PDB file of C-alpha atoms and ligand atoms in Angstrom:
ATOM      1  CA  UNK A   1      62.305 149.414 136.976  1.00 78.00           C
ATOM      2  CA  UNK A   2      61.132 146.029 136.275  1.00 92.00           C
ATOM      3  CA  UNK A   3      64.473 143.595 135.328  1.00 97.00           C
ATOM      4  CA  UNK A   4      63.498 140.353 133.765  1.00 98.00           C
ATOM      5  CA  UNK A   5      66.230 138.586 136.252  1.00 98.00           C
ATOM      6  CA  UNK A   6      68.179 139.374 139.398  1.00 98.00           C
ATOM      7  CA  UNK A   7      71.131 137.477 141.478  1.00 98.00           C
ATOM      8  CA  UNK A   8      72.500 138.902 144.199  1.00 98.00           C
ATOM      9  CA  UNK A   9      75.221 137.443 146.360  1.00 98.00           C
ATOM     10  CA  UNK A  10      77.695 137.960 149.303  1.00 96.00           C
ATOM     11  CA  UNK A  11      80.852 138.309 149.292  1.00 94.00           C
ATOM     12  CA  UNK A  12      83.897 138.794 146.922  1.00 90.00           C
ATOM     13  CA  UNK A  13      84.446 135.081 146.882  1.00 90.00           C
ATOM     14  CA  UNK A  14      80.699 135.132 145.032  1.00 91.00           C
ATOM     15  CA  UNK A  15      82.152 136.711 142.002  1.00 93.00           C
ATOM     16  CA  UNK A  16      82.586 134.271 139.730  1.00 95.00           C
ATOM     17  CA  UNK A  17      79.503 131.735 141.073  1.00 97.00           C
ATOM     18  CA  UNK A  18      77.427 134.643 140.166  1.00 98.00           C
ATOM     19  CA  UNK A  19      78.361 134.300 136.792  1.00 98.00           C
ATOM     20  CA  UNK A  20      77.376 130.861 136.593  1.00 98.00           C
ATOM     21  CA  UNK A  21      74.135 131.876 137.752  1.00 98.00           C
ATOM     22  CA  UNK A  22      73.581 134.652 135.780  1.00 98.00           C
ATOM     23  CA  UNK A  23      73.888 132.558 132.637  1.00 98.00           C
ATOM     24  CA  UNK A  24      71.139 129.629 134.321  1.00 98.00           C
ATOM     25  CA  UNK A  25      68.910 132.891 134.606  1.00 98.00           C
ATOM     26  CA  UNK A  26      69.906 134.534 131.293  1.00 98.00           C
ATOM     27  CA  UNK A  27      68.879 130.980 129.492  1.00 98.00           C
ATOM     28  CA  UNK A  28      65.707 130.894 130.885  1.00 98.00           C
ATOM     29  CA  UNK A  29      66.691 128.525 133.649  1.00 98.00           C
ATOM     30  CA  UNK A  30      65.089 128.518 137.553  1.00 98.00           C
ATOM     31  CA  UNK A  31      65.747 130.520 140.809  1.00 98.00           C
ATOM     32  CA  UNK A  32      66.502 127.281 142.586  1.00 98.00           C
ATOM     33  CA  UNK A  33      68.978 126.024 140.382  1.00 98.00           C
ATOM     34  CA  UNK A  34      70.642 129.021 139.998  1.00 98.00           C
ATOM     35  CA  UNK A  35      71.457 129.681 144.017  1.00 98.00           C
ATOM     36  CA  UNK A  36      72.247 126.357 144.216  1.00 98.00           C
ATOM     37  CA  UNK A  37      74.640 125.735 141.524  1.00 98.00           C
ATOM     38  CA  UNK A  38      76.420 128.783 141.375  1.00 97.00           C
ATOM     39  CA  UNK A  39      76.590 127.904 146.270  1.00 97.00           C
ATOM     40  CA  UNK A  40      78.143 124.541 145.113  1.00 97.00           C
ATOM     41  CA  UNK A  41      81.054 126.341 142.963  1.00 96.00           C
ATOM     42  CA  UNK A  42      81.286 128.253 146.403  1.00 95.00           C
ATOM     43  CA  UNK A  43      81.785 125.352 148.292  1.00 94.00           C
ATOM     44  CA  UNK A  44      83.773 123.005 146.098  1.00 93.00           C
ATOM     45  CA  UNK A  45      86.690 126.106 146.130  1.00 85.00           C
ATOM     46  CA  UNK A  46      89.395 125.173 148.799  1.00 82.00           C
ATOM     47  CA  UNK A  47      90.566 128.023 149.172  1.00 77.00           C
ATOM     48  CA  UNK A  48      87.358 129.995 150.275  1.00 82.00           C
ATOM     49  CA  UNK A  49      87.763 129.394 154.078  1.00 77.00           C
ATOM     50  CA  UNK A  50      84.761 129.778 155.506  1.00 86.00           C
ATOM     51  CA  UNK A  51      82.363 127.992 152.891  1.00 86.00           C
ATOM     52  CA  UNK A  52      82.190 123.640 152.236  1.00 90.00           C
ATOM     53  CA  UNK A  53      85.467 121.746 151.011  1.00 86.00           C
ATOM     54  CA  UNK A  54      88.257 124.414 153.012  1.00 81.00           C
ATOM     55  CA  UNK A  55      85.943 125.756 155.588  1.00 86.00           C
ATOM     56  CA  UNK A  56      87.869 126.493 158.670  1.00 87.00           C
ATOM     57  CA  UNK A  57      86.866 124.261 161.242  1.00 90.00           C
ATOM     58  CA  UNK A  58      85.548 124.374 165.163  1.00 92.00           C
ATOM     59  CA  UNK A  59      87.755 124.305 168.004  1.00 92.00           C
ATOM     60  CA  UNK A  60      88.362 120.352 168.016  1.00 94.00           C
ATOM     61  CA  UNK A  61      89.616 120.970 164.516  1.00 93.00           C
ATOM     62  CA  UNK A  62      86.105 119.759 162.423  1.00 95.00           C
ATOM     63  CA  UNK A  63      84.346 120.976 159.598  1.00 94.00           C
ATOM     64  CA  UNK A  64      80.799 121.298 160.841  1.00 96.00           C
ATOM     65  CA  UNK A  65      78.846 123.317 157.860  1.00 96.00           C
ATOM     66  CA  UNK A  66      75.414 124.767 157.761  1.00 97.00           C
ATOM     67  CA  UNK A  67      73.591 125.830 154.688  1.00 98.00           C
ATOM     68  CA  UNK A  68      69.805 126.404 154.047  1.00 98.00           C
ATOM     69  CA  UNK A  69      67.293 126.502 150.894  1.00 98.00           C
ATOM     70  CA  UNK A  70      64.316 128.359 150.404  1.00 98.00           C
ATOM     71  CA  UNK A  71      61.965 128.468 147.650  1.00 98.00           C
ATOM     72  CA  UNK A  72      60.158 132.228 147.795  1.00 98.00           C
ATOM     73  CA  UNK A  73      56.837 130.902 145.364  1.00 98.00           C
ATOM     74  CA  UNK A  74      55.894 127.715 147.797  1.00 98.00           C
ATOM     75  CA  UNK A  75      57.430 129.305 151.201  1.00 98.00           C
ATOM     76  CA  UNK A  76      59.576 125.187 151.349  1.00 98.00           C
ATOM     77  CA  UNK A  77      62.402 125.249 153.144  1.00 98.00           C
ATOM     78  CA  UNK A  78      65.371 122.897 153.917  1.00 98.00           C
ATOM     79  CA  UNK A  79      68.558 123.169 155.878  1.00 98.00           C
ATOM     80  CA  UNK A  80      71.093 121.417 157.859  1.00 98.00           C
ATOM     81  CA  UNK A  81      73.796 122.192 160.459  1.00 98.00           C
ATOM     82  CA  UNK A  82      76.314 120.742 162.103  1.00 97.00           C
ATOM     83  CA  UNK A  83      76.928 118.670 159.167  1.00 98.00           C
ATOM     84  CA  UNK A  84      80.262 116.827 158.742  1.00 97.00           C
ATOM     85  CA  UNK A  85      82.134 115.051 155.538  1.00 94.00           C
ATOM     86  CA  UNK A  86      79.177 115.873 153.027  1.00 96.00           C
ATOM     87  CA  UNK A  87      80.409 118.139 150.048  1.00 94.00           C
ATOM     88  CA  UNK A  88      77.842 119.899 149.035  1.00 96.00           C
ATOM     89  CA  UNK A  89      75.446 121.007 151.753  1.00 97.00           C
ATOM     90  CA  UNK A  90      73.225 123.322 150.058  1.00 98.00           C
ATOM     91  CA  UNK A  91      72.307 120.483 147.826  1.00 98.00           C
ATOM     92  CA  UNK A  92      71.224 118.162 151.325  1.00 98.00           C
ATOM     93  CA  UNK A  93      68.978 121.173 152.178  1.00 98.00           C
ATOM     94  CA  UNK A  94      67.279 121.718 148.862  1.00 98.00           C
ATOM     95  CA  UNK A  95      66.726 117.896 148.875  1.00 98.00           C
ATOM     96  CA  UNK A  96      65.254 118.352 152.755  1.00 98.00           C
ATOM     97  CA  UNK A  97      63.040 121.978 150.974  1.00 98.00           C
ATOM     98  CA  UNK A  98      60.774 118.469 149.086  1.00 98.00           C
ATOM     99  CA  UNK A  99      59.322 117.234 152.372  1.00 97.00           C
ATOM    100  CA  UNK A 100      56.311 118.170 154.020  1.00 96.00           C
ATOM    101  CA  UNK A 101      58.398 117.087 157.874  1.00 97.00           C
ATOM    102  CA  UNK A 102      61.343 117.097 159.057  1.00 98.00           C
ATOM    103  CA  UNK A 103      62.935 119.691 156.851  1.00 98.00           C
ATOM    104  CA  UNK A 104      65.612 121.403 159.343  1.00 98.00           C
ATOM    105  CA  UNK A 105      68.130 118.445 160.519  1.00 98.00           C
ATOM    106  CA  UNK A 106      71.213 118.488 162.677  1.00 98.00           C
ATOM    107  CA  UNK A 107      74.680 116.957 162.889  1.00 98.00           C
ATOM    108  CA  UNK A 108      74.132 112.598 162.822  1.00 98.00           C
ATOM    109  CA  UNK A 109      70.889 112.940 161.710  1.00 98.00           C
ATOM    110  CA  UNK A 110      71.591 115.043 158.795  1.00 98.00           C
ATOM    111  CA  UNK A 111      74.368 112.857 157.826  1.00 98.00           C
ATOM    112  CA  UNK A 112      72.604 109.803 158.009  1.00 98.00           C
ATOM    113  CA  UNK A 113      69.639 111.715 155.779  1.00 98.00           C
ATOM    114  CA  UNK A 114      72.448 112.889 153.021  1.00 98.00           C
ATOM    115  CA  UNK A 115      73.985 108.995 153.447  1.00 98.00           C
ATOM    116  CA  UNK A 116      70.063 107.407 152.590  1.00 98.00           C
ATOM    117  CA  UNK A 117      70.079 109.938 149.740  1.00 98.00           C
ATOM    118  CA  UNK A 118      73.254 109.226 147.780  1.00 97.00           C
ATOM    119  CA  UNK A 119      74.983 112.670 148.157  1.00 97.00           C
ATOM    120  CA  UNK A 120      78.506 112.374 147.655  1.00 93.00           C
ATOM    121  CA  UNK A 121      80.496 111.697 150.999  1.00 95.00           C
ATOM    122  CA  UNK A 122      84.010 113.799 151.739  1.00 93.00           C
ATOM    123  CA  UNK A 123      86.215 114.974 154.258  1.00 92.00           C
ATOM    124  CA  UNK A 124      86.198 119.048 154.072  1.00 89.00           C
ATOM    125  CA  UNK A 125      89.132 119.412 156.256  1.00 87.00           C
ATOM    126  CA  UNK A 126      91.991 120.473 153.642  1.00 90.00           C
ATOM    127  CA  UNK A 127      95.631 120.700 154.650  1.00 89.00           C
ATOM    128  CA  UNK A 128      95.388 124.476 154.603  1.00 91.00           C
ATOM    129  CA  UNK A 129      92.786 124.707 156.717  1.00 88.00           C
ATOM    130  CA  UNK A 130      94.482 122.702 159.472  1.00 89.00           C
ATOM    131  CA  UNK A 131      97.513 124.736 159.540  1.00 91.00           C
ATOM    132  CA  UNK A 132      95.332 127.947 159.772  1.00 87.00           C
ATOM    133  CA  UNK A 133      93.399 126.063 162.756  1.00 87.00           C
ATOM    134  CA  UNK A 134      96.919 125.088 164.164  1.00 88.00           C
ATOM    135  CA  UNK A 135      98.369 128.426 163.775  1.00 88.00           C
ATOM    136  CA  UNK A 136      95.413 130.176 165.344  1.00 84.00           C
ATOM    137  CA  UNK A 137      95.145 127.914 168.060  1.00 84.00           C
ATOM    138  CA  UNK A 138      99.118 128.420 169.286  1.00 85.00           C
ATOM    139  CA  UNK A 139      98.057 132.411 169.233  1.00 82.00           C
ATOM    140  CA  UNK A 140      95.489 132.665 171.314  1.00 81.00           C
ATOM    141  CA  UNK A 141      96.843 130.848 173.891  1.00 78.00           C
ATOM    142  CA  UNK A 142     100.210 132.333 173.561  1.00 81.00           C
ATOM    143  CA  UNK A 143      98.639 136.011 172.705  1.00 79.00           C
ATOM    144  CA  UNK A 144      95.304 135.268 175.459  1.00 72.00           C
ATOM    145  CA  UNK A 145      93.159 136.061 172.617  1.00 73.00           C
ATOM    146  CA  UNK A 146      89.404 135.635 171.814  1.00 72.00           C
ATOM    147  CA  UNK A 147      89.327 132.689 169.766  1.00 66.00           C
ATOM    148  CA  UNK A 148      86.688 134.175 167.714  1.00 71.00           C
ATOM    149  CA  UNK A 149      88.031 135.827 164.506  1.00 67.00           C
ATOM    150  CA  UNK A 150      86.666 134.943 160.519  1.00 64.00           C
ATOM    151  CA  UNK A 151      83.806 133.888 159.069  1.00 69.00           C
ATOM    152  CA  UNK A 152      81.801 134.131 155.994  1.00 82.00           C
ATOM    153  CA  UNK A 153      78.690 133.542 154.340  1.00 90.00           C
ATOM    154  CA  UNK A 154      77.594 132.946 150.719  1.00 94.00           C
ATOM    155  CA  UNK A 155      74.005 133.826 150.646  1.00 97.00           C
ATOM    156  CA  UNK A 156      72.464 134.043 147.175  1.00 98.00           C
ATOM    157  CA  UNK A 157      69.136 135.242 146.363  1.00 98.00           C
ATOM    158  CA  UNK A 158      67.578 135.045 142.880  1.00 98.00           C
ATOM    159  CA  UNK A 159      64.951 136.053 140.866  1.00 98.00           C
ATOM    160  CA  UNK A 160      64.308 133.710 137.097  1.00 98.00           C
ATOM    161  CA  UNK A 161      62.436 134.948 134.290  1.00 98.00           C
ATOM    162  CA  UNK A 162      59.033 133.518 135.645  1.00 98.00           C
ATOM    163  CA  UNK A 163      58.859 136.026 138.246  1.00 98.00           C
ATOM    164  CA  UNK A 164      59.799 133.300 141.071  1.00 98.00           C
ATOM    165  CA  UNK A 165      62.519 133.502 143.922  1.00 98.00           C
ATOM    166  CA  UNK A 166      64.460 131.125 145.853  1.00 98.00           C
ATOM    167  CA  UNK A 167      67.532 132.184 148.402  1.00 98.00           C
ATOM    168  CA  UNK A 168      69.822 129.712 150.123  1.00 98.00           C
ATOM    169  CA  UNK A 169      73.216 130.409 152.423  1.00 98.00           C
ATOM    170  CA  UNK A 170      76.157 127.784 153.258  1.00 97.00           C
ATOM    171  CA  UNK A 171      78.951 128.575 155.717  1.00 96.00           C
ATOM    172  CA  UNK A 172      81.562 127.039 158.147  1.00 89.00           C
ATOM    173  CA  UNK A 173      80.847 129.109 160.543  1.00 90.00           C
ATOM    174  CA  UNK A 174      82.447 131.285 163.108  1.00 87.00           C
ATOM    175  CA  UNK A 175      85.767 129.888 163.170  1.00 88.00           C
ATOM    176  CA  UNK A 176      86.815 127.776 166.167  1.00 88.00           C
ATOM    177  CA  UNK A 177      82.914 127.552 167.206  1.00 91.00           C
ATOM    178  CA  UNK A 178      82.120 124.854 169.886  1.00 94.00           C
ATOM    179  CA  UNK A 179      81.580 121.866 168.299  1.00 96.00           C
ATOM    180  CA  UNK A 180      77.507 121.445 167.718  1.00 97.00           C
ATOM    181  CA  UNK A 181      77.296 125.768 167.202  1.00 96.00           C
ATOM    182  CA  UNK A 182      74.726 126.842 164.652  1.00 97.00           C
ATOM    183  CA  UNK A 183      74.916 130.071 163.506  1.00 96.00           C
ATOM    184  CA  UNK A 184      71.905 131.875 161.450  1.00 97.00           C
ATOM    185  CA  UNK A 185      73.065 130.810 158.043  1.00 97.00           C
ATOM    186  CA  UNK A 186      70.058 127.754 158.093  1.00 98.00           C
ATOM    187  CA  UNK A 187      67.880 129.750 160.513  1.00 98.00           C
ATOM    188  CA  UNK A 188      64.601 130.766 158.412  1.00 98.00           C
ATOM    189  CA  UNK A 189      64.055 134.636 159.154  1.00 98.00           C
ATOM    190  CA  UNK A 190      67.506 135.152 160.333  1.00 98.00           C
ATOM    191  CA  UNK A 191      70.008 134.175 158.007  1.00 98.00           C
ATOM    192  CA  UNK A 192      67.687 134.131 154.769  1.00 98.00           C
ATOM    193  CA  UNK A 193      63.638 134.370 153.881  1.00 98.00           C
ATOM    194  CA  UNK A 194      62.227 134.787 150.426  1.00 98.00           C
ATOM    195  CA  UNK A 195      58.637 135.279 149.297  1.00 98.00           C
ATOM    196  CA  UNK A 196      57.845 135.465 145.830  1.00 98.00           C
ATOM    197  CA  UNK A 197      55.182 138.443 146.434  1.00 98.00           C
ATOM    198  CA  UNK A 198      57.874 140.515 148.125  1.00 98.00           C
ATOM    199  CA  UNK A 199      61.403 139.419 147.925  1.00 98.00           C
ATOM    200  CA  UNK A 200      64.277 138.079 149.829  1.00 98.00           C
ATOM    201  CA  UNK A 201      66.839 139.167 151.947  1.00 98.00           C
ATOM    202  CA  UNK A 202      70.044 137.026 153.187  1.00 98.00           C
ATOM    203  CA  UNK A 203      72.404 137.784 156.051  1.00 98.00           C
ATOM    204  CA  UNK A 204      76.227 137.515 156.779  1.00 96.00           C
ATOM    205  CA  UNK A 205      78.358 138.088 159.774  1.00 95.00           C
ATOM    206  CA  UNK A 206      77.902 137.519 163.153  1.00 94.00           C
ATOM    207  CA  UNK A 207      75.530 134.437 163.851  1.00 95.00           C
ATOM    208  CA  UNK A 208      74.805 135.425 167.411  1.00 95.00           C
ATOM    209  CA  UNK A 209      73.426 139.172 166.997  1.00 96.00           C
ATOM    210  CA  UNK A 210      71.610 138.840 163.419  1.00 97.00           C
ATOM    211  CA  UNK A 211      69.267 136.098 165.061  1.00 98.00           C
ATOM    212  CA  UNK A 212      68.583 138.924 167.787  1.00 98.00           C
ATOM    213  CA  UNK A 213      66.786 140.963 165.127  1.00 98.00           C
ATOM    214  CA  UNK A 214      65.822 137.935 162.442  1.00 98.00           C
ATOM    215  CA  UNK A 215      67.166 140.429 160.451  1.00 98.00           C
ATOM    216  CA  UNK A 216      66.402 138.808 156.856  1.00 98.00           C
ATOM    217  CA  UNK A 217      62.700 138.587 157.657  1.00 98.00           C
ATOM    218  CA  UNK A 218      62.594 142.356 158.975  1.00 98.00           C
ATOM    219  CA  UNK A 219      64.066 143.465 155.712  1.00 98.00           C
ATOM    220  CA  UNK A 220      61.665 141.294 153.577  1.00 98.00           C
ATOM    221  CA  UNK A 221      58.908 142.855 156.121  1.00 98.00           C
ATOM    222  CA  UNK A 222      60.219 146.708 155.347  1.00 98.00           C
ATOM    223  CA  UNK A 223      60.075 145.918 151.287  1.00 98.00           C
ATOM    224  CA  UNK A 224      57.118 144.886 151.281  1.00 98.00           C
ATOM    225  CA  UNK A 225      55.781 147.963 153.509  1.00 98.00           C
ATOM    226  CA  UNK A 226      56.965 149.888 150.093  1.00 98.00           C
ATOM    227  CA  UNK A 227      61.115 150.393 150.873  1.00 98.00           C
ATOM    228  CA  UNK A 228      63.318 150.111 147.989  1.00 98.00           C
ATOM    229  CA  UNK A 229      66.073 146.401 148.874  1.00 98.00           C
ATOM    230  CA  UNK A 230      68.523 149.319 149.430  1.00 98.00           C
ATOM    231  CA  UNK A 231      66.570 151.368 151.882  1.00 98.00           C
ATOM    232  CA  UNK A 232      64.850 148.171 153.637  1.00 98.00           C
ATOM    233  CA  UNK A 233      68.713 146.414 154.198  1.00 98.00           C
ATOM    234  CA  UNK A 234      69.938 149.562 154.988  1.00 97.00           C
ATOM    235  CA  UNK A 235      67.908 151.001 157.400  1.00 98.00           C
ATOM    236  CA  UNK A 236      67.577 147.408 159.328  1.00 98.00           C
ATOM    237  CA  UNK A 237      70.887 146.945 159.337  1.00 98.00           C
ATOM    238  CA  UNK A 238      71.698 150.360 161.054  1.00 97.00           C
ATOM    239  CA  UNK A 239      68.499 149.950 163.103  1.00 98.00           C
ATOM    240  CA  UNK A 240      69.483 147.273 164.599  1.00 98.00           C
ATOM    241  CA  UNK A 241      72.731 147.830 165.127  1.00 98.00           C
ATOM    242  CA  UNK A 242      71.984 150.907 167.120  1.00 98.00           C
ATOM    243  CA  UNK A 243      69.328 148.754 169.062  1.00 98.00           C
ATOM    244  CA  UNK A 244      71.899 146.119 170.305  1.00 98.00           C
ATOM    245  CA  UNK A 245      74.672 148.620 171.341  1.00 98.00           C
ATOM    246  CA  UNK A 246      71.962 149.969 173.209  1.00 98.00           C
ATOM    247  CA  UNK A 247      71.017 147.565 175.041  1.00 98.00           C
ATOM    248  CA  UNK A 248      74.133 145.482 175.211  1.00 97.00           C
ATOM    249  CA  UNK A 249      77.312 147.791 174.533  1.00 97.00           C
ATOM    250  CA  UNK A 250      78.139 146.533 171.402  1.00 94.00           C
ATOM    251  CA  UNK A 251      76.975 144.959 167.983  1.00 95.00           C
ATOM    252  CA  UNK A 252      78.754 142.227 166.220  1.00 93.00           C
ATOM    253  CA  UNK A 253      79.694 142.802 162.153  1.00 94.00           C
ATOM    254  CA  UNK A 254      75.876 142.292 160.003  1.00 96.00           C
ATOM    255  CA  UNK A 255      75.481 142.478 156.562  1.00 97.00           C
ATOM    256  CA  UNK A 256      72.296 141.956 154.770  1.00 98.00           C
ATOM    257  CA  UNK A 257      71.987 141.470 151.153  1.00 98.00           C
ATOM    258  CA  UNK A 258      68.066 142.185 149.321  1.00 98.00           C
ATOM    259  CA  UNK A 259      66.397 141.771 146.065  1.00 98.00           C
ATOM    260  CA  UNK A 260      63.071 142.297 145.550  1.00 98.00           C
ATOM    261  CA  UNK A 261      60.749 140.586 142.862  1.00 98.00           C
ATOM    262  CA  UNK A 262      61.263 143.302 140.277  1.00 98.00           C
ATOM    263  CA  UNK A 263      64.829 142.444 140.545  1.00 98.00           C
ATOM    264  CA  UNK A 264      65.925 145.459 142.551  1.00 98.00           C
ATOM    265  CA  UNK A 265      68.226 145.086 144.707  1.00 98.00           C
ATOM    266  CA  UNK A 266      70.209 146.625 147.773  1.00 98.00           C
ATOM    267  CA  UNK A 267      72.810 145.839 150.814  1.00 98.00           C
ATOM    268  CA  UNK A 268      72.919 146.877 154.238  1.00 97.00           C
ATOM    269  CA  UNK A 269      76.517 146.567 156.415  1.00 97.00           C
ATOM    270  CA  UNK A 270      77.875 147.925 159.306  1.00 96.00           C
ATOM    271  CA  UNK A 271      81.441 146.727 158.321  1.00 94.00           C
ATOM    272  CA  UNK A 272      82.939 147.132 154.997  1.00 94.00           C
ATOM    273  CA  UNK A 273      81.542 144.131 152.622  1.00 95.00           C
ATOM    274  CA  UNK A 274      82.244 142.980 149.394  1.00 96.00           C
ATOM    275  CA  UNK A 275      78.970 141.940 147.427  1.00 97.00           C
ATOM    276  CA  UNK A 276      78.367 140.560 143.830  1.00 98.00           C
ATOM    277  CA  UNK A 277      75.024 141.373 141.651  1.00 98.00           C
ATOM    278  CA  UNK A 278      73.659 141.134 138.463  1.00 98.00           C
ATOM    279  CA  UNK A 279      70.404 141.592 136.679  1.00 98.00           C
ATOM    280  CA  UNK A 280      69.273 141.325 132.997  1.00 98.00           C
ATOM    281  CA  UNK A 281      70.674 144.950 132.518  1.00 97.00           C
ATOM    282  CA  UNK A 282      73.853 145.027 134.773  1.00 97.00           C
ATOM    283  CA  UNK A 283      76.533 142.717 134.405  1.00 97.00           C
ATOM    284  CA  UNK A 284      77.805 140.320 137.157  1.00 97.00           C
ATOM    285  CA  UNK A 285      80.292 142.699 139.216  1.00 97.00           C
ATOM    286  CA  UNK A 286      81.792 142.488 142.533  1.00 97.00           C
ATOM    287  CA  UNK A 287      80.712 145.240 144.685  1.00 96.00           C
ATOM    288  CA  UNK A 288      82.802 147.269 147.496  1.00 95.00           C
ATOM    289  CA  UNK A 289      80.013 148.417 150.281  1.00 94.00           C
ATOM    290  CA  UNK A 290      81.054 150.792 153.974  1.00 89.00           C
ATOM    291  CA  UNK A 291      78.935 151.482 156.461  1.00 87.00           C
ATOM    292  CA  UNK A 292      76.523 154.570 156.065  1.00 72.00           C
ATOM    293  CA  UNK A 293      76.436 156.543 159.372  1.00 59.00           C
ATOM    294  CA  UNK A 294      72.452 157.315 160.379  1.00 46.00           C
TER     295      UNK A 294
HETATM  296  C1  LIG B 301      77.623 132.436 161.370  1.00 82.19           C
HETATM  297  N1  LIG B 301      76.386 134.379 159.822  1.00 82.19           N
HETATM  298  O1  LIG B 301      77.474 131.411 161.431  1.00 82.19           O
HETATM  299  C2  LIG B 301      77.351 133.135 159.970  1.00 82.19           C
HETATM  300  C3  LIG B 301      79.071 133.507 160.012  1.00 82.19           C
HETATM  301  C4  LIG B 301      79.182 134.868 158.813  1.00 82.19           C
HETATM  302  O2  LIG B 301      80.136 136.614 157.941  1.00 82.19           O
HETATM  303  O3  LIG B 301      78.645 134.988 157.907  1.00 82.19           O
HETATM  304  N2  LIG B 301      80.288 135.572 158.758  1.00 82.19           N
HETATM  305  O4  LIG B 301      77.680 133.235 162.208  1.00 82.19           O
END
């Protein structure tokens, strides 16, 4: 059933932000604004430890952030990776999407662009995140653990009343990552993809594995072939998880959200996963999903 508008987002942390996005869409606002403003809210909240301010740092205790923005009408994309000391990476990504060239900037280049365009500088490392880093560092050493534990990306996809669609992502990436490590979140086709004529998808989980399957693009292509977002997302995640296990012996955590241009939504996941969704027919709500074995 065709909805007037719709929105879906990854993780429980998006539960409040999706209400803001839903209000924007309900009041005839644009999908581009809905995804950007909702993600900004998550980025600004200090207790969400995997996104924006308060995000967990890399192995050198620096907060390096990745973010992207895509417009489903023009297919414009903007992205930043490994950016430090700027408050809202998603907004920098959106601004970059207006450009014809140089749409994906990393590190110092992204920071110089942000500075030139008047974005707010802010130290993104909170005391709380620093303490978590110190504790983890000690544990890794004492217990000989793998350093990589804990990561979540906020992804949002929206359809507005004009039938336009947009998607955006923002993350601090893998906790204890190496300096300069970039995940799937700012990478088109892997971390996100949206096309007004079909729909959009966005991913969270282990970027190193998500990128091997270009999963967001894969889900959009399945929807193009007529699959419902639920079928497309679950099928793509399960098929690719199997493939990774077969070829490599293991598969990381992978979850994908999907929304088509009728406002129908779905998710696919190989782990327990929380997400938030809202449409013109359904109030904003947080859901818990478990993997469905194929
Ligand atoms: C990354 N995909 O940097 C991101 C992190 C994430 O749930 O979403 N984790 O690999």
